[in-house]
XYZ file of C-alpha atoms in Angstrom:
581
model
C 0.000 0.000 0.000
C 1.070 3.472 -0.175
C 3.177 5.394 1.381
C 2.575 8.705 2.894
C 4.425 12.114 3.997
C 3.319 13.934 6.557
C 4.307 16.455 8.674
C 5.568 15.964 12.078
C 6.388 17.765 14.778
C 10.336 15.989 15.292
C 12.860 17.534 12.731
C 14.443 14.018 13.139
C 11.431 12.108 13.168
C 11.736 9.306 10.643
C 8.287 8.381 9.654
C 7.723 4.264 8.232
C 4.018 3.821 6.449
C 3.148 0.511 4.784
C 0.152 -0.975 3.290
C -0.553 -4.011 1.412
C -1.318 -3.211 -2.507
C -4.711 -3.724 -3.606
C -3.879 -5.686 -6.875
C -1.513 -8.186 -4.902
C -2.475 -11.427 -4.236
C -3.585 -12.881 -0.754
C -0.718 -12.722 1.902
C 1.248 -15.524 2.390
C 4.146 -17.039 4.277
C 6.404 -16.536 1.381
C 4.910 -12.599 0.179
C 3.717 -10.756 2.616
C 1.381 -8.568 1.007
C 2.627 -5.018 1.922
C 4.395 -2.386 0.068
C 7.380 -0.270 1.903
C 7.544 2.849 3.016
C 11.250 4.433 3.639
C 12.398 7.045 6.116
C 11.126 10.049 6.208
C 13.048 13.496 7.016
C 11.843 16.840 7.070
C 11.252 19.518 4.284
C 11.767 23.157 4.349
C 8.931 25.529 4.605
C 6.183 26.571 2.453
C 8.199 29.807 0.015
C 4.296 31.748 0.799
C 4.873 31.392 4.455
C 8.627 30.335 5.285
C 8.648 31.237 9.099
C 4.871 29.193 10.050
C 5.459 25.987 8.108
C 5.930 23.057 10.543
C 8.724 20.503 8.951
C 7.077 17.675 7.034
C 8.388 13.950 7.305
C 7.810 11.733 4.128
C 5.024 8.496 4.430
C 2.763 6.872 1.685
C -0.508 5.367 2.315
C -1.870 2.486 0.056
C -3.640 4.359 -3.228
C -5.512 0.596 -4.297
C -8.053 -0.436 -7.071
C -6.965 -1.292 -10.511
C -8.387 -0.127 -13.408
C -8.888 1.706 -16.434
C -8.511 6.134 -16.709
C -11.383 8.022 -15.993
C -11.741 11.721 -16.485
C -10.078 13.260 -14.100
C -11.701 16.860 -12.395
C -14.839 17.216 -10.431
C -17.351 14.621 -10.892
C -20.820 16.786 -10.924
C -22.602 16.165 -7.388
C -25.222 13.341 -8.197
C -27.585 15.927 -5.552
C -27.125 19.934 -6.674
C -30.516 20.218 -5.631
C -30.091 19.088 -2.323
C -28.050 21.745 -1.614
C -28.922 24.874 -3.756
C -32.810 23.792 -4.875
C -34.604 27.545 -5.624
C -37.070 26.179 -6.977
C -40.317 28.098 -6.881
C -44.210 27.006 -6.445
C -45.904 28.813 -8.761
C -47.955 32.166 -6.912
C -45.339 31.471 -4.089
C -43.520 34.789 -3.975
C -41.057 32.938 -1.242
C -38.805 30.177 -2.503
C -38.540 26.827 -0.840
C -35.655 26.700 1.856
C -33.114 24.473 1.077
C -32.814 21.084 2.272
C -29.717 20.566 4.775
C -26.680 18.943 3.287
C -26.090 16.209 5.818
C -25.692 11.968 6.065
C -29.071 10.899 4.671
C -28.436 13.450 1.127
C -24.553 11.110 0.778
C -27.174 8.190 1.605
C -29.048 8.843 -0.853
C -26.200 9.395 -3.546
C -24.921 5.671 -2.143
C -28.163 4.197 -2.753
C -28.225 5.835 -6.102
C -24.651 4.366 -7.086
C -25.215 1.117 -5.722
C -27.479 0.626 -8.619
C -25.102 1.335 -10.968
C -22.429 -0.874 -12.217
C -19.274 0.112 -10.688
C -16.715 2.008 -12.793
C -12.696 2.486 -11.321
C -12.050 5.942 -11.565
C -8.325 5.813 -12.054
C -6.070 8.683 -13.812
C -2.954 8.576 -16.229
C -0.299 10.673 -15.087
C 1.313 12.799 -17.293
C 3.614 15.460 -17.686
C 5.212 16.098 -14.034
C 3.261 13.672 -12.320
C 4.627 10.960 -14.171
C 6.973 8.452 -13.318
C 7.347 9.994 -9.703
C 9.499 7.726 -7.096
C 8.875 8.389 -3.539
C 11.300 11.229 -3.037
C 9.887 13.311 -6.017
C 6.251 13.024 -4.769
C 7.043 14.272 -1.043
C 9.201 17.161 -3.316
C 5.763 18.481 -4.438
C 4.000 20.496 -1.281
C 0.476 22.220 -1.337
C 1.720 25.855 -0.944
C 0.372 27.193 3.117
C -1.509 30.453 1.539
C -3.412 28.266 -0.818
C -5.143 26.246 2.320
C -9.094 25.767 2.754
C -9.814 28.532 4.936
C -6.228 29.881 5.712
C -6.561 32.898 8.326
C -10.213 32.466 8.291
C -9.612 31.854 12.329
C -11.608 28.634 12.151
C -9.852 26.382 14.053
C -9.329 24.314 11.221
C -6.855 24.497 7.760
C -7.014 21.842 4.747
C -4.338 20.712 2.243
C -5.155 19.090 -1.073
C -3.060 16.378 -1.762
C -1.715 16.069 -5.312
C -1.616 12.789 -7.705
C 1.394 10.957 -8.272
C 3.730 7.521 -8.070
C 0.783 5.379 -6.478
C -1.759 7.847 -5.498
C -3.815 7.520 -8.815
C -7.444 7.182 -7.894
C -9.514 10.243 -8.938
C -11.079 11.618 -5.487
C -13.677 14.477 -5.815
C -13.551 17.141 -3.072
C -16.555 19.585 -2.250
C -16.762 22.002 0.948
C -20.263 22.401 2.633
C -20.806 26.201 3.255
C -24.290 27.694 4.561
C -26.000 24.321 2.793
C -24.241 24.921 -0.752
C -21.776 22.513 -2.239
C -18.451 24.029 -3.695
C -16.609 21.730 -5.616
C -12.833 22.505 -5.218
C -11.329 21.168 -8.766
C -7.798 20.465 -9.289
C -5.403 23.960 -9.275
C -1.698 22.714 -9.778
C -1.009 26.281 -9.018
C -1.480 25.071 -5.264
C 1.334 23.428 -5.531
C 4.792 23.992 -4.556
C 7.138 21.775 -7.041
C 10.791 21.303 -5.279
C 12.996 23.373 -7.669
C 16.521 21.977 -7.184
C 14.670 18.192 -8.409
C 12.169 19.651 -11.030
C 13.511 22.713 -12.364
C 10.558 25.082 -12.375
C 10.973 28.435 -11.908
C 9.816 29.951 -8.377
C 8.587 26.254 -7.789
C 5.334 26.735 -10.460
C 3.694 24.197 -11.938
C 4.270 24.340 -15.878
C 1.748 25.074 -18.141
C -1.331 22.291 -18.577
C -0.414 20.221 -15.938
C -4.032 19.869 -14.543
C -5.139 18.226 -17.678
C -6.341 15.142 -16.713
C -5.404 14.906 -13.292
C -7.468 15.068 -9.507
C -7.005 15.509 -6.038
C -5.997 12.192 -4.323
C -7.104 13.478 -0.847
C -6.554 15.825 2.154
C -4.645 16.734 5.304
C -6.602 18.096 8.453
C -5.035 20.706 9.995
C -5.227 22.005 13.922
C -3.420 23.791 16.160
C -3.048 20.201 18.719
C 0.152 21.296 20.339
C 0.831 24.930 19.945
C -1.872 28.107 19.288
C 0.556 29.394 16.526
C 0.814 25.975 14.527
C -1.500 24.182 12.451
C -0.094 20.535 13.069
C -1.514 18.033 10.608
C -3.720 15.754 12.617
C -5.099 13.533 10.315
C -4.623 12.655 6.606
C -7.282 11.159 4.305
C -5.576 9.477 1.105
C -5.504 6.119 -0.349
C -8.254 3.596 -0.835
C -10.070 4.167 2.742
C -7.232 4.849 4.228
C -7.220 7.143 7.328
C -5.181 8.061 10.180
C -5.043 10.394 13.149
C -2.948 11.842 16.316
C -3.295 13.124 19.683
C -1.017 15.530 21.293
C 2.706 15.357 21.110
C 2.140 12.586 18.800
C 3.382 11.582 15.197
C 1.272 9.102 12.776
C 2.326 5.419 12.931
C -0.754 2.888 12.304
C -3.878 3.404 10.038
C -7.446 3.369 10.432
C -9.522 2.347 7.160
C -13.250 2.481 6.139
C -13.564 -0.964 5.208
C -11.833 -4.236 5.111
C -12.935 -7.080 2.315
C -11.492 -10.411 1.712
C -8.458 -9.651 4.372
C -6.066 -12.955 4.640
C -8.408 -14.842 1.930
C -7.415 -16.538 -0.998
C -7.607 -14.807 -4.000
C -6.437 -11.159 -2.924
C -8.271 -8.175 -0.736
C -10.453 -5.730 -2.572
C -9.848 -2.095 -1.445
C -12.894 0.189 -1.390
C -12.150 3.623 -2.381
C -13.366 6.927 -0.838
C -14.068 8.583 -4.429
C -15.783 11.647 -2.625
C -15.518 14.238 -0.158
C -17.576 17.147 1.262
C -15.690 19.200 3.873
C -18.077 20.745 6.081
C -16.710 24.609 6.750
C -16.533 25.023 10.897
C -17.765 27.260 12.757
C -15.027 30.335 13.861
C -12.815 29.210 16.887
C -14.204 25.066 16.088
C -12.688 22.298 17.737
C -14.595 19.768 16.269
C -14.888 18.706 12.149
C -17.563 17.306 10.012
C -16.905 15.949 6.549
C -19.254 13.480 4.732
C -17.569 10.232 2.375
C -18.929 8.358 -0.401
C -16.970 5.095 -0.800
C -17.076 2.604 -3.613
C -15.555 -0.778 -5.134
C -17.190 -3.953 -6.913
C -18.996 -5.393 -4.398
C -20.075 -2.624 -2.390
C -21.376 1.114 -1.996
C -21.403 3.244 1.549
C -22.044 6.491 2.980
C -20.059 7.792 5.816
C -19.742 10.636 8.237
C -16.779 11.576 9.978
C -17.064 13.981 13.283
C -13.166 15.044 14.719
C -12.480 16.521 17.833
C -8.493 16.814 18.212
C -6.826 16.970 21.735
C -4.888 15.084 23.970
C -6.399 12.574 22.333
C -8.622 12.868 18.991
C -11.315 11.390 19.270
C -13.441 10.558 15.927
C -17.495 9.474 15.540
C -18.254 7.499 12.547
C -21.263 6.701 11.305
C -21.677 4.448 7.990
C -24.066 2.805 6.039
C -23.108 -0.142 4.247
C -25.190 -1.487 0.934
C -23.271 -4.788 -0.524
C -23.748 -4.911 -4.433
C -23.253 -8.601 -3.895
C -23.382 -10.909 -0.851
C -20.152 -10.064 1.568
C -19.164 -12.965 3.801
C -15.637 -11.790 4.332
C -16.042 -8.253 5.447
C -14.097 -6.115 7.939
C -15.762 -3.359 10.094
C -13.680 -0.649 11.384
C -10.246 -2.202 10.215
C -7.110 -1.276 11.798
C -3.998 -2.074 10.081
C -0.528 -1.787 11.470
C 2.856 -2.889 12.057
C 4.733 -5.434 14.285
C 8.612 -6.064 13.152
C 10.049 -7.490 16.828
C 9.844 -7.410 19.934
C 11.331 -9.042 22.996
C 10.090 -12.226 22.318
C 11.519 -12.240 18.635
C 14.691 -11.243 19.570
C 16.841 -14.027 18.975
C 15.558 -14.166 15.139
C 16.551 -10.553 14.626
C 20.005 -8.625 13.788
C 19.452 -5.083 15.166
C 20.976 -3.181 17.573
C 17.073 -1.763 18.874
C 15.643 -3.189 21.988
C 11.992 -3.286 19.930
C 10.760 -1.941 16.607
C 6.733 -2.048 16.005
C 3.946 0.642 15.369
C 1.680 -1.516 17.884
C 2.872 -3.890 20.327
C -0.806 -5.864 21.294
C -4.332 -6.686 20.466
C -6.619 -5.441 23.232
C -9.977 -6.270 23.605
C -12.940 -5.398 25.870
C -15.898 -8.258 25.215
C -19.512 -7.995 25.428
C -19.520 -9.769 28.997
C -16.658 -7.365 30.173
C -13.331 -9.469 30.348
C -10.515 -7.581 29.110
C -8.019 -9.613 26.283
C -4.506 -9.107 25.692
C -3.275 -10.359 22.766
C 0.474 -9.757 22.089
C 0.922 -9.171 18.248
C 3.646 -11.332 16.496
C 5.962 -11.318 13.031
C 4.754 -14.797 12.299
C 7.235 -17.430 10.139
C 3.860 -18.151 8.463
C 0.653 -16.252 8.038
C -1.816 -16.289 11.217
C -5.422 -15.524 11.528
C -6.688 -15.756 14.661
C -10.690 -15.306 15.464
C -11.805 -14.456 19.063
C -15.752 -14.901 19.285
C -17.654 -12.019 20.925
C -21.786 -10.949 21.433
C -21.484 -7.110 21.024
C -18.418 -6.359 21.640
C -17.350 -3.398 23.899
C -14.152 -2.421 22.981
C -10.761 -3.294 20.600
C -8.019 -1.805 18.884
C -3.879 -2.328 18.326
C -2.517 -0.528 21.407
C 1.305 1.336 21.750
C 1.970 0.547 25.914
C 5.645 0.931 26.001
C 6.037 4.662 25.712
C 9.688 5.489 27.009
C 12.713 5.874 24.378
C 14.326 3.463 26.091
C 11.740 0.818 25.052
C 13.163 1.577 21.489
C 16.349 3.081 21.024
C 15.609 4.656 18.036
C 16.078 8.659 17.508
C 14.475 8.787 14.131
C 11.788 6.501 14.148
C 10.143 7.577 17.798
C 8.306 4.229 18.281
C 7.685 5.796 21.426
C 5.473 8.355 20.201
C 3.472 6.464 17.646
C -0.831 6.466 18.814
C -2.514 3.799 19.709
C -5.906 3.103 18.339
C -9.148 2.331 20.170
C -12.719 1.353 18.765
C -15.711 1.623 20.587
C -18.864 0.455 19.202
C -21.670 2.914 19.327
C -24.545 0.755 18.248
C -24.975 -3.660 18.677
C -22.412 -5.403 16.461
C -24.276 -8.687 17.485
C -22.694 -11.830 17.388
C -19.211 -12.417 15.080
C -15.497 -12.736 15.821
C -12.644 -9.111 16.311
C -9.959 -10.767 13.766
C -6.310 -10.708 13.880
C -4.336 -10.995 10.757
C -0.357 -11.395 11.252
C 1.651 -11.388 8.332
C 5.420 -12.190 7.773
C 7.905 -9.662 7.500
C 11.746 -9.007 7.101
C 11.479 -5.065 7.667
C 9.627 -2.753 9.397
C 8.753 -1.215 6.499
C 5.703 -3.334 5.579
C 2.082 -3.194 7.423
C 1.731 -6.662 8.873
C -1.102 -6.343 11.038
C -4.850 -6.160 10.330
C -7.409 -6.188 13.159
C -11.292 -5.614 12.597
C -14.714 -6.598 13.162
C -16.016 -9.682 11.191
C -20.078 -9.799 11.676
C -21.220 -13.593 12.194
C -23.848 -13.364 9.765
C -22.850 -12.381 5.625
C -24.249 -8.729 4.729
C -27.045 -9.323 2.194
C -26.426 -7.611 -1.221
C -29.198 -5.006 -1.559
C -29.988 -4.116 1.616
C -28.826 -1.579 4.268
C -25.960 -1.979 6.878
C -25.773 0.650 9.441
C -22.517 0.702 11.624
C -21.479 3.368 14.215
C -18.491 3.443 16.179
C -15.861 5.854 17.955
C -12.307 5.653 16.965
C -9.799 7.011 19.718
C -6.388 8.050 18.550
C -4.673 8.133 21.924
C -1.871 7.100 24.116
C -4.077 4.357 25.768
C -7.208 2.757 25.516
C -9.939 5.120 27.273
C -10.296 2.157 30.245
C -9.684 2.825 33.914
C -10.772 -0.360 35.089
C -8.466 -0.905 38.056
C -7.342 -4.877 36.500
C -3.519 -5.325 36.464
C -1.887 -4.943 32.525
C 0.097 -6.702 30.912
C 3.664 -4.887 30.592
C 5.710 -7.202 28.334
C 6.079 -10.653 26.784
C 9.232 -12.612 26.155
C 9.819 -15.792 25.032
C 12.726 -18.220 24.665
C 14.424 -21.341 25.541
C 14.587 -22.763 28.851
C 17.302 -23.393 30.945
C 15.834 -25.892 33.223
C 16.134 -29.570 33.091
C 13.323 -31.671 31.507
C 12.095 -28.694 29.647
C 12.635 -26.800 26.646
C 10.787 -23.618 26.380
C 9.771 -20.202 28.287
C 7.287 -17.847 28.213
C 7.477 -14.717 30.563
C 5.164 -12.262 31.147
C 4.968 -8.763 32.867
C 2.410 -7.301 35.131
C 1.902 -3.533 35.932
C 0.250 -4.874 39.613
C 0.311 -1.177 40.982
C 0.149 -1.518 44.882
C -1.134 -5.096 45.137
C 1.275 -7.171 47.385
C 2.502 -10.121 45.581
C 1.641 -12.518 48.264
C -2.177 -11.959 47.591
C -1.662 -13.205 44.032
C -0.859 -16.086 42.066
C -1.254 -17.439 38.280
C -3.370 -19.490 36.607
C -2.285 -20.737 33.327
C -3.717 -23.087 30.616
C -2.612 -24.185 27.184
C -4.180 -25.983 24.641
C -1.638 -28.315 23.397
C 1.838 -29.145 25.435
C 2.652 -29.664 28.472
C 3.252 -26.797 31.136
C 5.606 -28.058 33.061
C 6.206 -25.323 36.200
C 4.605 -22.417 36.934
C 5.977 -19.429 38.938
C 5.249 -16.119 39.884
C 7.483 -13.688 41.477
C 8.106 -9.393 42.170
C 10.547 -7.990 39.985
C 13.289 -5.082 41.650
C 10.898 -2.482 39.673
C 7.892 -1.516 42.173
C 4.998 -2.456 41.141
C 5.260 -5.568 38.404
C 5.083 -8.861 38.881
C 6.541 -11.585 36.663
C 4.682 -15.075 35.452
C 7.757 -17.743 34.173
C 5.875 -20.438 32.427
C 8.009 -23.500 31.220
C 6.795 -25.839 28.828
C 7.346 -28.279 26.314
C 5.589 -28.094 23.559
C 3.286 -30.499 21.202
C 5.135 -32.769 18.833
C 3.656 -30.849 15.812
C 1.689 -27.608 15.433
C 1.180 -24.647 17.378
C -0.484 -24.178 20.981
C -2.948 -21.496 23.020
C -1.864 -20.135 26.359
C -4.052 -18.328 28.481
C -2.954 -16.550 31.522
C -4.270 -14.546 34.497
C -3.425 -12.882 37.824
C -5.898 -14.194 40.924
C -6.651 -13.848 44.451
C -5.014 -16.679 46.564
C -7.950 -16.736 48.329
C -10.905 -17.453 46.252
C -9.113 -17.076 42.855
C -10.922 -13.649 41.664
C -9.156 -12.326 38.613
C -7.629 -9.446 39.118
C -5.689 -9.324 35.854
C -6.468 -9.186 32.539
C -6.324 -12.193 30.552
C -3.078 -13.029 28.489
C -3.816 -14.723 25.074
C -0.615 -16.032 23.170
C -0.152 -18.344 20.348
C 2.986 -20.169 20.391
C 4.399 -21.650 17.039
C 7.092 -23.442 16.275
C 10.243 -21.086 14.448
């Protein structure tokens, strides 16, 4: 999938974005399905604005869906009249008020284009946006005094973001304002082209260089971390790709609208977001509306999107879903990110970094309130993994370890990279939150896919409403007082008669270890001791489980802190698949 550059606050920060290409087979063992994303490094500012541009940092974002051209430009709004209808009874001298542009008029549109045949709306590149590598795309920069309502004190700004090297799907844009729709076609002249690696004079786009070409997506701007500074907090581009940040964070994993045929045979299919309508905010806003239209083969949706940026940003979405055919292998609210190693891999890696990963764990609140921790894993083969729930409360890929020393790395910032949390806002009913884990030799490649995978198939012609609220945060928003797990490591065993060992952390806070003990279980194997134990550090608690494990296959663990008396959880509960290297 694509890469993506976006601006970060850390002139060193080295951004790494990856995302599995939508023409590209089906994971497997031997091809992980991702595509790379290098290091990225900042960029000087805007020319309009040189002392207010915040330094940028270079990341792609998957731009999926094969297919023919299509005319590239503003795609006439399938509902003018929704927005700007004057039409007049006759003997009325007072024209009909206009109906409010909101979720049920991109409905309608959805409903309209589901029954239609679906068309790819890609573009050829030509002329300077052909033939781009990564470096020359992040060269070209949507000049600062060209942004959707720059100085209008509304809170919030909006770059366009240009097409180019795998960002070819044509994406309409439209702002809302008082009711009307104002389409916003493409203006190369927005652009800032990098003059020492193109050549242009002042940085100007040449003459007919919008011919046949679209805007790919946006950036949303905010001022998150300083009055003065319009940080980029989130970035729509690619497929239904989406991401986000709290404060005194920089981007790392990816939220997306939709997730189809994920780990099964025969390749994905990435839906595309082929339109946009930016709601304009009220003055001093600290919360955004836009409205989506997505499309692909086998399905049609309508979406709303409601931001509030912060400490943590916090985003409502509300979608309607209307198949085109029978889905049976559909995601809701996917999450994709990336694992490279941790400490239980390190004896299969060659780097001098204590831990390199986006996310480190799979957390999950159920429907009946236990709490799931799932550490993620770079796999020697590809894993999908299926844990059952009734409407679930809570799930998402989750960043604990939050102290450079967890990492090492100056560039990267692992430390700093969101976790993201998804909190249903209707009944999901009965299905399974799904882990994919895919093989990888770099951390340049997104491994990990987690989403919701309804029980029951979506019926083509009929309509699927799903509402949920996606935190982009430090943690998950969950104070229950049960002890976390801190960190997993795994290895071989030193003692006699066995030849493996798992051991696991708990953050037990003030609970005196005495009061506690573990209770372990795995499905195949043979756990041969047991033993818990304080560590020097105040407040965690180690679990040493050593086993030996089946003749052939894999095996389950499951693991919890209890009472000694009366053997009340008091933990969460540790999942963990253990595989043979």
């Amino acid at each position: 999938m694509p890469r993506d550059m976006s601006p970060d606050r850390a002139p060193d920060a080295t951004a790494r974005r990856r995302h599995p290409d939508a023409t590209a087979p089906s994971p497997t063992p031997s091809s992980p399905a991702a595509l790379r994303d290098a290091a990225q490094s900042g960029t000087p500012p805007s020319p309009a604005a040189p002392t207010a541009a915040p330094l940028d940092r270079r990341r792609f974002i998957l731009a999926a869906s094969a297919g023919g051209a299509l005319g590239a430009g503003w795609i006439a709004s399938p509902f003018p009249a929704a927005a700007q209808d004057t039409t007049q009874a006759q003997g009325d001298p007072t024209p009909p008020a206009a109906p409010a542009f909101g979720f049920e008029t991109v409905l309608q549109a959805a409903r309209d284009r589901a029954r239609e045949s679906h068309q790819n709306r890609r573009q050829t590149l030509s002329g300077v946006f052909s033939d781009l590598d990564y470096d020359a795309y992040r060269a070209i920069r949507y000049r600062e005094d060209h942004r959707i309502w720059r100085g209008e004190g509304l809170g919030f700004e909006i770059d366009l973001m240009p097409p180019g090297a795998i960002y070819r799907d044509v994406v309409d844009i439209a702002v809302v304002e008082d009711g009307a729709v104002r389409p916003l076609p493409f203006d190369p002249s927005a652009l800032h082209f990098d003059e020492a690696r193109f050549g242009l004079p002042d940085g100007r786009a040449p003459e007919g260089a919008a011919e046949g070409h679209a805007w790919t997506g946006f950036r949303l701007r905010y001022p998150i971390n300083r009055p003065e500074m319009h940080d980029e907090i989130s970035v729509f581009q690619g497929a239904s790709f989406f991401r986000g940040i709290g404060r005194d964070q920089i981007f790392g994993l990816s939220a997306r609208a939709l997730a189809i045929n994920t780990g099964a045979p025969g390749g994905e299919e990435f839906p595309v977001f082929t339109r946009f309508w930016l709601h304009r905010p009220s003055r001093n806003a600290t919360e955004f509306k836009l409205h989506a239209l997505l499309e692909s083969q086998s399905v049609v949706g309508a979406y709303e999107f409601l931001v509030r940026p912060g400490a943590e940003t916090v985003v409502d979405v509300r979608s309607t879903l209307i198949p085109r055919v029978e889905l049976t292998q559909v995601g809701i609210a996917p999450l994709t990110s990336m694992y490279f190693f941790g400490a239980k891999e390190r004896g299969r890696v060659d780097d001098y970094r204590d831990a390199v990963h986006d996310s480190m764990g799979l957390q999950m609140l159920t429907g009946h309130g236990e709490r799931l921790w799932r550490p993620l894993a770079n796999p020697v083969t590809l894993q999908l993994s299926a844990f059952q729930d009734v409407n679930p409360r809570g799930y998402g890929l989750v960043q604990r370890r939050r102290a450079f020393e967890d990492y090492q790395d100056a560039e990267a910032r692992y430390e700093k990279r969101p976790s993201a949390w998804v909190t249903p806002l209707d009944e999901w009913g009965e299905g399974d939150t799904m882990l994919v884990e895919i093989p990888t030799d770099s951390e340049f490649n997104d491994n990990i896919v987690s989403f919701w995978r309804p029980r029951g198939a979506l019926a083509a012609e009929r309509e699927h409403p799903f509402a949920y609220r996606l935190y982009w945060c430090a943690l998950p928003p969950d104070e229950a007082p049960s002890a976390r797990v801190r960190e997993t490591r795994a290895g071989r065993s030193v003692n006699e008669g066995e030849r493996r060992m798992l051991v696991v952390d708990f953050d037990i806070g003030e609970r005196p270890i005495g009061a506690l003990r573990a209770r372990a279980e795995t499905s195949a194997g043979r756990i041969m001791h047991l033993n818990l134990r304080s560590l020097p550090r105040t407040g965690v608690a180690r679990v040493v489980i050593g086993f030996n494990p089946p003749d052939a296959g894999g095996a389950e663990f499951r693991l919890q802190l209890v009472k000694a008396e009366g053997g009340e959880p008091v933990s969460e509960t540790w999942l963990y698949r253990w595989t043979p290297a």
